[in-house]
Coordinates of N, CA and C in Angstrom, one line a residue:
Chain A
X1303 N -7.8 -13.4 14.8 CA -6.4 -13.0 14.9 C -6.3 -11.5 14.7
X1304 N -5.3 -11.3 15.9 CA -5.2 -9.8 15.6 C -4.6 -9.0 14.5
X1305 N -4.9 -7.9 13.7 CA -4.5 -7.1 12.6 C -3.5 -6.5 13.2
X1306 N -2.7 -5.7 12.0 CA -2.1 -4.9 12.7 C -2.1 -3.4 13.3
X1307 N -1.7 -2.8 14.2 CA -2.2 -2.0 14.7 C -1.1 -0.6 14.7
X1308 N -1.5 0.4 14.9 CA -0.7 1.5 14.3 C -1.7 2.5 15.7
X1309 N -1.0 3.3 16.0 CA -1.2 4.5 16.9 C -0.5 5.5 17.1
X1310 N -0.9 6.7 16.8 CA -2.1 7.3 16.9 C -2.9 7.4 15.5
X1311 N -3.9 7.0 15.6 CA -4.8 7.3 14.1 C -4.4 8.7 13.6
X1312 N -4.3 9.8 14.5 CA -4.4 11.0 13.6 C -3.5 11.9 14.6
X1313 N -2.7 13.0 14.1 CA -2.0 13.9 14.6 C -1.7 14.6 14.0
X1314 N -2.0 15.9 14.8 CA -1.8 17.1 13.9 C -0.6 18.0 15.0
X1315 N 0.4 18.7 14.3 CA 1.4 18.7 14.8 C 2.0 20.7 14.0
X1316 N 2.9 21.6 14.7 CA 3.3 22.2 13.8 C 4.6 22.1 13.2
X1317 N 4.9 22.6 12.2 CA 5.9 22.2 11.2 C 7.4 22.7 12.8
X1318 N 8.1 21.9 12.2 CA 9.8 21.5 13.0 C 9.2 21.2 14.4
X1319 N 8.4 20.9 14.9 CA 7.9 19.9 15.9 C 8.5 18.5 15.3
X1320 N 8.5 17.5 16.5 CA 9.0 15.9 16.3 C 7.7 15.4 16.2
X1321 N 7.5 13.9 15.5 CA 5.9 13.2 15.9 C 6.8 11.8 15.5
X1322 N 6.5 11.0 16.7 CA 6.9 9.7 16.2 C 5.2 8.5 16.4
X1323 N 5.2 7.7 15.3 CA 4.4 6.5 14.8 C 4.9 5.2 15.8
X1324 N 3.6 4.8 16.1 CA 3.9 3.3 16.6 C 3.1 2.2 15.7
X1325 N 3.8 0.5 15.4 CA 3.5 -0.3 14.9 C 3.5 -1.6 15.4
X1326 N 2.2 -2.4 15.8 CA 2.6 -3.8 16.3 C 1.8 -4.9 15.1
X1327 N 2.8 -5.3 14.4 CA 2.4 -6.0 13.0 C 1.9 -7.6 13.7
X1328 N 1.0 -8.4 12.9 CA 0.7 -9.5 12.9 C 1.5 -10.4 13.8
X1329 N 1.3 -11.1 14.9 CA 1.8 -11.6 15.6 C 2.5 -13.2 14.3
X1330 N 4.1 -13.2 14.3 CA 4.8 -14.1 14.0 C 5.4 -13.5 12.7
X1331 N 4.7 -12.7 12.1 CA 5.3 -11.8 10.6 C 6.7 -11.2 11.3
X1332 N 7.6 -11.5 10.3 CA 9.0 -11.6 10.3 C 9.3 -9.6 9.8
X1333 N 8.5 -10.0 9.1 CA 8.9 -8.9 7.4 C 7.8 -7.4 8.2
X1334 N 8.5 -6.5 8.3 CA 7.2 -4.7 8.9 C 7.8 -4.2 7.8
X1335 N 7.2 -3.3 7.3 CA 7.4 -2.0 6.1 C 6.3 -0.8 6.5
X1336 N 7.3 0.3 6.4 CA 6.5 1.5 6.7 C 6.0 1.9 5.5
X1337 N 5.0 2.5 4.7 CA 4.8 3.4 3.7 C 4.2 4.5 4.0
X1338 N 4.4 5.6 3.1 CA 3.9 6.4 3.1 C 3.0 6.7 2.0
X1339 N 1.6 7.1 2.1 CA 0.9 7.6 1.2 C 0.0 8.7 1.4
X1340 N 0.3 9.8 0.4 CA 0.0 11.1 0.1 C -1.3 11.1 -0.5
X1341 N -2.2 12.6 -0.4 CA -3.2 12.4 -0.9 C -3.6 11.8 -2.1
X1342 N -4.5 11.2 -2.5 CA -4.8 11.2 -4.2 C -3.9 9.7 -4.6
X1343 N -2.9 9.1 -3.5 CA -1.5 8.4 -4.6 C -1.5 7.1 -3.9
X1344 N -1.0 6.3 -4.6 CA -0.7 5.1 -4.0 C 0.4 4.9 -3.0
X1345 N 0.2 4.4 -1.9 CA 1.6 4.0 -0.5 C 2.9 3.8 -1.3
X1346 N 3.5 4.5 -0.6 CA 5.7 4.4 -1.6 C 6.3 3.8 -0.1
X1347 N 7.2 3.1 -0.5 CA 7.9 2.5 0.5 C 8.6 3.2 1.1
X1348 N 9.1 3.6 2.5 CA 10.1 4.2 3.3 C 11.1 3.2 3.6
X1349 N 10.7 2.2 4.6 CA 11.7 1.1 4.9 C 11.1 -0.6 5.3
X1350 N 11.9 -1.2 4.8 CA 11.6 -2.5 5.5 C 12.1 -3.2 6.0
X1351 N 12.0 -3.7 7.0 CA 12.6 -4.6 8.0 C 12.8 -6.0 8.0
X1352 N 13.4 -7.1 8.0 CA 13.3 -8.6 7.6 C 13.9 -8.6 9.9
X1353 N 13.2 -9.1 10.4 CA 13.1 -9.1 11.9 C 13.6 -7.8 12.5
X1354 N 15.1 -7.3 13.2 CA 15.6 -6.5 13.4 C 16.3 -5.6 12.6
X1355 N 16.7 -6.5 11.3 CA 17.2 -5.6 10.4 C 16.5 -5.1 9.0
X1356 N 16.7 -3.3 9.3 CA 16.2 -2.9 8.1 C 17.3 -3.1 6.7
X1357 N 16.4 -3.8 5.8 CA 16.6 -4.4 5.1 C 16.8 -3.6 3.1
X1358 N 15.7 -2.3 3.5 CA 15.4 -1.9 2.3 C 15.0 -0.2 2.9
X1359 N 16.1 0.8 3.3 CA 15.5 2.1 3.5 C 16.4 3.0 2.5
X1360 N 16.2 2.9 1.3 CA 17.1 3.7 0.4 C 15.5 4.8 -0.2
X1361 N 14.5 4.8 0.6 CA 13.9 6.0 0.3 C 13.3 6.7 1.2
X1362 N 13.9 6.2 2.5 CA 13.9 7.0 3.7 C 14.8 8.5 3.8
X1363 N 14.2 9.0 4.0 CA 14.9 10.5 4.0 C 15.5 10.5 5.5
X1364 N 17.0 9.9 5.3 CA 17.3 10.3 6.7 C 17.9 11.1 6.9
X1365 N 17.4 12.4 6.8 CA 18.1 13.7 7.3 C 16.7 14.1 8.7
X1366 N 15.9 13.5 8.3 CA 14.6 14.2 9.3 C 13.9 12.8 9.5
X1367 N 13.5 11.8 9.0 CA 13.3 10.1 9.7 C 14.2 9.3 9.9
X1368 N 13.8 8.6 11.0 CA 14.3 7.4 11.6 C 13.4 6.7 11.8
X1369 N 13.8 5.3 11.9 CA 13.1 4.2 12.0 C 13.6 2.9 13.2
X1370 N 13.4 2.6 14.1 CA 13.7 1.2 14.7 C 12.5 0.0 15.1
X1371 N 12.9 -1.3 15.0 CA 12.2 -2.0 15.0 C 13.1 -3.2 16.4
X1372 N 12.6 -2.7 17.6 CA 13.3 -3.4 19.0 C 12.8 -5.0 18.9
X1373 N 13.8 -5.7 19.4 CA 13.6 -7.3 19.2 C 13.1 -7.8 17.8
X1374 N 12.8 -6.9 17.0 CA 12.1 -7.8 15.5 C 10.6 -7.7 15.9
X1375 N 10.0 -7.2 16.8 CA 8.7 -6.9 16.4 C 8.0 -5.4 16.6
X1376 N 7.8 -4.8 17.2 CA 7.3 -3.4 17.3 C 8.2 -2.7 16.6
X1377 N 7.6 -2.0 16.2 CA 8.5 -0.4 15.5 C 7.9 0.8 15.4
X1378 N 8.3 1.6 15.5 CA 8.4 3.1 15.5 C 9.4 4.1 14.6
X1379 N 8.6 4.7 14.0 CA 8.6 5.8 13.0 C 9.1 7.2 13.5
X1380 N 9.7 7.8 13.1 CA 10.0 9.1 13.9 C 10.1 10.2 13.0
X1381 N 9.6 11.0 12.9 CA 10.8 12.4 12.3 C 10.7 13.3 13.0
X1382 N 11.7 14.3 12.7 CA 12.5 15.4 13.5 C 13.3 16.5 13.2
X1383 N 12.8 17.4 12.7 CA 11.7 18.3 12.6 C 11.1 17.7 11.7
X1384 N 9.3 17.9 11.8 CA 8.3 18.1 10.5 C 8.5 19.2 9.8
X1385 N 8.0 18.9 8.5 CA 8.1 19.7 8.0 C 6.4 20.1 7.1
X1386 N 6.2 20.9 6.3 CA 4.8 20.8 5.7 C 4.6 19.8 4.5
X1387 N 5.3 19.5 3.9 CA 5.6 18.7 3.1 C 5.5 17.2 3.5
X1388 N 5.6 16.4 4.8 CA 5.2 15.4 5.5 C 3.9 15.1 6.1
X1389 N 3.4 15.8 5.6 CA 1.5 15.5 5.2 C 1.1 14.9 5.0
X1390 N 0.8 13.8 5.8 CA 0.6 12.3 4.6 C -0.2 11.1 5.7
X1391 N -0.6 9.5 5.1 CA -0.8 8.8 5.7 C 0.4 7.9 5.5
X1392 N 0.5 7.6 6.8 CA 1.6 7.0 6.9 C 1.3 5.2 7.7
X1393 N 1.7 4.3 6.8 CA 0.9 3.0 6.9 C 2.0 1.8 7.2
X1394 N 1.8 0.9 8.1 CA 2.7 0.1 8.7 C 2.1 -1.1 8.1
X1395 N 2.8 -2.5 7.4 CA 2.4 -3.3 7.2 C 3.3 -4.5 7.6
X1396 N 2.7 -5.5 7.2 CA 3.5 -6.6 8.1 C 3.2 -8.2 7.2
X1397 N 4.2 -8.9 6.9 CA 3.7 -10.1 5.8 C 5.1 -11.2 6.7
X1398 N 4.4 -12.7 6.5 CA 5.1 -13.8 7.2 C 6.9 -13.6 6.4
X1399 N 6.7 -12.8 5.3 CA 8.5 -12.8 4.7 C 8.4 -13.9 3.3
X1400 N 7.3 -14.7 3.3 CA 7.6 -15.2 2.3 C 7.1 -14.3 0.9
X1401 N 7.8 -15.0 -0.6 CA 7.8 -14.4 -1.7 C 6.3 -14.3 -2.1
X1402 N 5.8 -13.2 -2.5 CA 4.5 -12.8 -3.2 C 3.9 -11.8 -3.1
X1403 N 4.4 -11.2 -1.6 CA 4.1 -10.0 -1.8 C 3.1 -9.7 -0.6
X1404 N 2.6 -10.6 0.0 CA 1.1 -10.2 0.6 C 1.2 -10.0 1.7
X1405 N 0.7 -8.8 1.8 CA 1.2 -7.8 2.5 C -0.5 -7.6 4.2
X1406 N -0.4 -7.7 4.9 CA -1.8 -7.3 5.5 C -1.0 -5.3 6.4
X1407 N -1.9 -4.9 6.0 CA -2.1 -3.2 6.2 C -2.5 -2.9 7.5
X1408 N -2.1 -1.9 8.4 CA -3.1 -1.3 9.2 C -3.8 0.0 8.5
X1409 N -4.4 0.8 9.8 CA -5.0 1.6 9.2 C -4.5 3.1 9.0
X1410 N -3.7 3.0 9.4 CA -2.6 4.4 9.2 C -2.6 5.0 10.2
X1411 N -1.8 6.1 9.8 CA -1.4 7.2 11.3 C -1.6 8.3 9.6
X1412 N -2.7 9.2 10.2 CA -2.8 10.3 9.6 C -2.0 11.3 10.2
X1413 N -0.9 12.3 9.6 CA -0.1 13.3 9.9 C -0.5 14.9 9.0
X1414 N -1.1 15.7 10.0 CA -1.2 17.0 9.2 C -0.5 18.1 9.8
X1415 N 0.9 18.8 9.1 CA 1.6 19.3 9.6 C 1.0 20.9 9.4
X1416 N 1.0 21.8 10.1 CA 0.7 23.2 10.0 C 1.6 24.0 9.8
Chain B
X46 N 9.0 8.6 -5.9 CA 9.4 7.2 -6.1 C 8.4 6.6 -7.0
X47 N 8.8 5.9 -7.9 CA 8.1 5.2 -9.4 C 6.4 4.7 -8.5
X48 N 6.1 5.4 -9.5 CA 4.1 4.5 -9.4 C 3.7 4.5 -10.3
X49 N 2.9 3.3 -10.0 CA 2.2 2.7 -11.9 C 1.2 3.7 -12.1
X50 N 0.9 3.3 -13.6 CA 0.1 4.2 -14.2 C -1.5 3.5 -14.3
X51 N -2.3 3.9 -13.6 CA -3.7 3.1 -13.3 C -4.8 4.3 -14.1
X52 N -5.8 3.4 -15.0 CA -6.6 3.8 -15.4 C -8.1 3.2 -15.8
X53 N -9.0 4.0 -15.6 CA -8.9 5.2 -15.3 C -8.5 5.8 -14.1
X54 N -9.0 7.1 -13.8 CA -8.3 7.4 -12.6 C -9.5 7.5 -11.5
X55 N -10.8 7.7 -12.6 CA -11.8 7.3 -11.4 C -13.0 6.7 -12.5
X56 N -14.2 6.3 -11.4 CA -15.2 5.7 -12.5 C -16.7 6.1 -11.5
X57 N -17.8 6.7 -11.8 CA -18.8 6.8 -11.8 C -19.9 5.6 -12.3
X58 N -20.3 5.1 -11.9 CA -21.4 3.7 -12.3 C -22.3 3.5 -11.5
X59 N -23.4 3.1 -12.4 CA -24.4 2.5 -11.6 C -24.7 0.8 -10.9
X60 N -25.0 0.7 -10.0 CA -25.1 -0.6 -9.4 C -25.4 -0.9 -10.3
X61 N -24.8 -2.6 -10.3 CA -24.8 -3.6 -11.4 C -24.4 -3.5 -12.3
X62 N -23.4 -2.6 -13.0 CA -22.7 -2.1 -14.0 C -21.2 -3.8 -13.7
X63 N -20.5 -3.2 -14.5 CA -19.2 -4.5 -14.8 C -18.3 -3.1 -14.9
X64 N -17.3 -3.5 -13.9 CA -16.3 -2.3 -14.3 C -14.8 -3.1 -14.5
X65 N -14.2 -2.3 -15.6 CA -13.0 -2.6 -15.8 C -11.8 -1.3 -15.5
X66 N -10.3 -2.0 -14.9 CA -9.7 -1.1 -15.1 C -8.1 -1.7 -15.4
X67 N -7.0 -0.8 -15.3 CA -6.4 -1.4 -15.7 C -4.6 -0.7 -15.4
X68 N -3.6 -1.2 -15.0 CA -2.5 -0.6 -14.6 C -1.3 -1.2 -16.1
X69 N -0.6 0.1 -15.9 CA 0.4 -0.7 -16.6 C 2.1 -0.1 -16.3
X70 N 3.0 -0.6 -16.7 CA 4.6 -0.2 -15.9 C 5.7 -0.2 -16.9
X71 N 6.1 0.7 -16.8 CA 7.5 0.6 -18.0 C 8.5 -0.3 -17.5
X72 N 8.2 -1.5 -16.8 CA 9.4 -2.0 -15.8 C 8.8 -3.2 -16.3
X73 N 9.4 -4.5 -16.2 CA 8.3 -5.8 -15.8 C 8.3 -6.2 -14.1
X74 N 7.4 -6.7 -13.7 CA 6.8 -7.2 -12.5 C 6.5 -8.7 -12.6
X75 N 7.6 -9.8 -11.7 CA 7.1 -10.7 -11.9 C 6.0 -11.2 -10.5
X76 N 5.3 -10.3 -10.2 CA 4.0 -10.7 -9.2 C 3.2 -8.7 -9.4
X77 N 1.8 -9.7 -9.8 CA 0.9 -8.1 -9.5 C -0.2 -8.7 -8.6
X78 N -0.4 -7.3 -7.8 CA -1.5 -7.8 -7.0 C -3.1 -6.4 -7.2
X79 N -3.4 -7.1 -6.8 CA -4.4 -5.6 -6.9 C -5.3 -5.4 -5.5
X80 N -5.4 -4.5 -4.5 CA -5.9 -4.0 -3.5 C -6.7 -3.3 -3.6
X81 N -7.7 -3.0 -2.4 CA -8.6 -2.2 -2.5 C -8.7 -1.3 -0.4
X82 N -8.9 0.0 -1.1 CA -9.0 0.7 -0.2 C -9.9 1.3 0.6
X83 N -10.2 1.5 1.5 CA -11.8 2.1 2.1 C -11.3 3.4 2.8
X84 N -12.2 4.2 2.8 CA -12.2 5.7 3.4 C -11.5 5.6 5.2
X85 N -10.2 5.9 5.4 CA -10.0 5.9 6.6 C -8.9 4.1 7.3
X86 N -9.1 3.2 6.4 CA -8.6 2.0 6.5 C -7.6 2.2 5.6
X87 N -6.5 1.0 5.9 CA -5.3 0.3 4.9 C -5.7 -0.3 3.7
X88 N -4.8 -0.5 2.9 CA -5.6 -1.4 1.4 C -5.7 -2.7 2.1
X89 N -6.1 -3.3 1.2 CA -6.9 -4.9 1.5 C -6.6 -5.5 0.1
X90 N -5.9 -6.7 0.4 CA -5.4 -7.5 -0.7 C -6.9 -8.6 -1.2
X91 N -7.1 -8.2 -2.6 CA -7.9 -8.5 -3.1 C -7.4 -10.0 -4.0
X92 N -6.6 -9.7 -5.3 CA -6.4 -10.7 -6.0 C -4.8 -10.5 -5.8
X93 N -4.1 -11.6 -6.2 CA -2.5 -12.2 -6.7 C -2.6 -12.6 -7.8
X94 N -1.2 -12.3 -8.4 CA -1.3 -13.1 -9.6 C 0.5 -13.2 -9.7
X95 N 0.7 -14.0 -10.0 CA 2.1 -14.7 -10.0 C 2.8 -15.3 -11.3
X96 N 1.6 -15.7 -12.6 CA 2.4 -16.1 -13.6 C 1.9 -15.2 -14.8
X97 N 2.8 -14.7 -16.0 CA 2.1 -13.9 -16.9 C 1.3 -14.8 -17.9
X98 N 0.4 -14.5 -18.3 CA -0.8 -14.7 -19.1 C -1.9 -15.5 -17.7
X99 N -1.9 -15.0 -17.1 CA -2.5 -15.8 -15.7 C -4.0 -14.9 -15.2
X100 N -5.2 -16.0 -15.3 CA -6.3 -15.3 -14.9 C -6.8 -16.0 -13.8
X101 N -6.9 -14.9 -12.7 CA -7.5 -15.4 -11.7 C -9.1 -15.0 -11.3
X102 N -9.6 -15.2 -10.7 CA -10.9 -15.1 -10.3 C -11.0 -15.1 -8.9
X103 N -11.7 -13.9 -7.9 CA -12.4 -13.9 -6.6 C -13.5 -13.3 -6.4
X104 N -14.3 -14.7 -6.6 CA -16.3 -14.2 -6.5 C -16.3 -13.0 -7.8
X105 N -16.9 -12.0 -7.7 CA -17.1 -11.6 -8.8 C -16.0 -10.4 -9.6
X106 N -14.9 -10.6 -8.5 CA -13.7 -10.1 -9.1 C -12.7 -10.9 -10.5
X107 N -12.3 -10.6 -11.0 CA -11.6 -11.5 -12.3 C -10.2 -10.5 -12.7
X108 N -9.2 -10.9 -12.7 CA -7.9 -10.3 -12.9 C -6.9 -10.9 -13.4
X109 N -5.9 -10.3 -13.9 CA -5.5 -11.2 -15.1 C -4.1 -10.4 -15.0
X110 N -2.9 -10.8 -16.2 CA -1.2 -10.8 -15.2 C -1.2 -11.1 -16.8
X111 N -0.8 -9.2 -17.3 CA -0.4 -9.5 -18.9 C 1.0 -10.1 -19.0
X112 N 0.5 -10.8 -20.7 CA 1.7 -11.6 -20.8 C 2.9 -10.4 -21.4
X113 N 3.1 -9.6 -21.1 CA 4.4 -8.8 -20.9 C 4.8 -8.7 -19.9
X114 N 4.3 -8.9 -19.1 CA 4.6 -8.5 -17.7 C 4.9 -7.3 -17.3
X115 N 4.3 -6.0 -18.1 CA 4.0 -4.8 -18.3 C 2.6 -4.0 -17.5
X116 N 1.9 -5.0 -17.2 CA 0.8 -4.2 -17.6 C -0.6 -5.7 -16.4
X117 N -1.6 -5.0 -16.4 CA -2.3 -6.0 -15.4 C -4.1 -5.5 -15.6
X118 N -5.0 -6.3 -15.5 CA -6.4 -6.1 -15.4 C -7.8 -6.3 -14.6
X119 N -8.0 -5.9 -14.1 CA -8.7 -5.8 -13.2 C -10.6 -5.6 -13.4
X120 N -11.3 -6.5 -13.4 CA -12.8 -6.7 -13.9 C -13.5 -6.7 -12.6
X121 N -14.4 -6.2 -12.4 CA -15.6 -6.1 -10.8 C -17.3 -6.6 -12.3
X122 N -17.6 -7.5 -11.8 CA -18.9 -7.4 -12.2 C -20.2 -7.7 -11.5
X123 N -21.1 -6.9 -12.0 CA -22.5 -6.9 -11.5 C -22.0 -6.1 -9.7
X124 N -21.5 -4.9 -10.1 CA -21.1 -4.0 -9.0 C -21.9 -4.0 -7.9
X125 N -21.8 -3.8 -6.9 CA -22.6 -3.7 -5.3 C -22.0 -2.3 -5.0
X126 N -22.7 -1.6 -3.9 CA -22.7 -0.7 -3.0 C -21.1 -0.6 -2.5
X127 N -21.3 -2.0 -1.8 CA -20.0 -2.1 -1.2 C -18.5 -2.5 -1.8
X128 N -18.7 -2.0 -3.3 CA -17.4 -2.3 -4.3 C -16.9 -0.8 -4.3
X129 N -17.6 0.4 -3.5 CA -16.8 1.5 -3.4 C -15.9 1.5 -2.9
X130 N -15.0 2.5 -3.4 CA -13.6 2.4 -3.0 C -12.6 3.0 -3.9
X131 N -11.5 2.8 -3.4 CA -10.3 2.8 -4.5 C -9.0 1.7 -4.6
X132 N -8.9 1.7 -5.6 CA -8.3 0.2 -6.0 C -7.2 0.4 -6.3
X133 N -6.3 -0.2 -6.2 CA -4.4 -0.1 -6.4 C -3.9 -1.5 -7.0
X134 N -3.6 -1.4 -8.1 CA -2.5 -2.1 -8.3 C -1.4 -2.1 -7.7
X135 N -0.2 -3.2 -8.0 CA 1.0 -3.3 -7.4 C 1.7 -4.6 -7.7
X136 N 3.0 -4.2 -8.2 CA 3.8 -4.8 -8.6 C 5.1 -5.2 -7.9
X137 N 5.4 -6.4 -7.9 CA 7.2 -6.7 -7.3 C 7.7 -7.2 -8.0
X138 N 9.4 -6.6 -8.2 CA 9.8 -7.4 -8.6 C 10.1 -8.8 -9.4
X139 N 10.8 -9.0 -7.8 CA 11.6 -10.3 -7.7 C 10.9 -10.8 -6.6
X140 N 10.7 -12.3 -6.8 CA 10.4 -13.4 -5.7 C 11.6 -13.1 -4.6
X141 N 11.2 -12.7 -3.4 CA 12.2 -12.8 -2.6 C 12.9 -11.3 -2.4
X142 N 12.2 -10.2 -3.0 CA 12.3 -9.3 -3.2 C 11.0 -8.6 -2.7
X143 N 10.6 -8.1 -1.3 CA 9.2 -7.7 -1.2 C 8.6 -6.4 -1.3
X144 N 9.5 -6.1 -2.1 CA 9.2 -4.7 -2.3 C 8.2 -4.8 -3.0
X145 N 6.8 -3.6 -2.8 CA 5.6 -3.1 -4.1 C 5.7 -1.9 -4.1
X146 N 5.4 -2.0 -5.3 CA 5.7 -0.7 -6.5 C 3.8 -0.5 -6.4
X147 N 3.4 0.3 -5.7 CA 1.4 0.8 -6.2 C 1.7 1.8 -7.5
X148 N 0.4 1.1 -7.6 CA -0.2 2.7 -8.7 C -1.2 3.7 -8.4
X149 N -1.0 4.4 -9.1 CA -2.2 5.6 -8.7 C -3.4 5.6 -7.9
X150 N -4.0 4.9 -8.3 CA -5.3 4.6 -7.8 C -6.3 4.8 -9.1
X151 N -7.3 4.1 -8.5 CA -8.9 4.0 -9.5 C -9.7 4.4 -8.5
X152 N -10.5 5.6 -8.3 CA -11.4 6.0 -7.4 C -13.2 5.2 -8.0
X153 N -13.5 4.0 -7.8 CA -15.0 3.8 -8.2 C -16.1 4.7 -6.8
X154 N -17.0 4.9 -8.1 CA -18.5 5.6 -7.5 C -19.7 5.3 -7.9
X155 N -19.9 4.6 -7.2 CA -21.7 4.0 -7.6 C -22.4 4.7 -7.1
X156 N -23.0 5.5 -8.5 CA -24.5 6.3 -8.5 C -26.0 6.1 -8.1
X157 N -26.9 6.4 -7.1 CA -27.8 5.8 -6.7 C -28.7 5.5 -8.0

């Protein structure tokens, strides 16, 4: 079975340029969540989705990200303008929605803004 | 945004060594999990643990779900090559609530 998949692995971009993230989670997983994680730190939640609707984006900075998830399965990441401070790996995950937590990861979209 | 407190922060060892580490949260968590990371990949769900005072075991992993529900432990024994990495804790909540809370990270390094 397929993992989940995230592209572009890496992009490097200059600061107030746009760069938007693509995510195709676990075929039948209800539940996508974007994170972000910074050097050195553990993944912090941006948003999560329960099918179409995001569900939990109260640490989404929406002055400069957006997020949509078309039909309940793909989604895409956006921000607009980068800034230097959005340096980060940025990690899509995807779980059936039930309670426990278990989450299966891709491998990130590395972002290094200049 | 809140991250647990994981320690140590890294560990140097030699193969075959028994490593312990250990996270803990000014919050209670009723589910911890603990993951593991590889250079360039996503984390990778290692153990669950769902009830407090609760010890689980995977092959030579062993992890445990303090009874405060504060705090969590994490045991690797008789270390391999391929137990490098870095390891995260993570906590939720509420059942039904899928949010995880990670922590810092544990950087392990096994010394030739």
């Amino acid at each position: 079975e397929a993992g989940v998949v995230q592209s572009p692995r890496y992009k490097i971009i200059e600061k107030k340029q746009p760069v938007a993230f693509w995510c195709n989670p676990i075929s039948g997983h209800n539940t996508l969540y974007w994170y972000r994680q910074n050097l050195g730190q553990g993944p912090e939640l941006l948003i999560r989705y329960e099918n179409e609707e995001a569900v939990d984006d109260s640490q989404l900075p929406k002055d400069r990200f957006s997020a949509e998830r078309l039909k309940g399965v793909d989604s895409t990441l956006k921000i607009q303008p980068a800034e230097l401070g959005d340096s980060a790996v940025y990690l899509c995950a995807s779980s059936q929605g039930l309670a426990g937590g278990e989450l299966f990861f891709g491998e990130g979209s590395r972002l290094t803004v200049l | 945004g809140q991250q647990l407190n994981q320690s140590p922060q890294s560990m140097f060892i030699q193969e075959g060594e028994d490593v312990s580490m250990n996270c803990t949260s000014s919050s209670i968590f009723n589910t911890w999990l603990w993951y593991k990371q590889d250079p360039g990949e996503g984390p990778v769900l290692l153990i669950a643990l769902y009830k407090a005072g609760e010890l689980t075991s995977n092959g030579r992993l062993t992890a445990q779900f303090g009874i405060t529900r504060k705090d969590s432990f994490l045991n690797i024994s008789a270390s391999i090559p391929s137990d490098v990495g870095i390891y995260f804790c993570a906590g939720q909540l509420d059942f039904g609530n899928e949010k995880l809370t990670f922590g810092t990270g544990t950087r392990l390094t096994i010394i030739p």
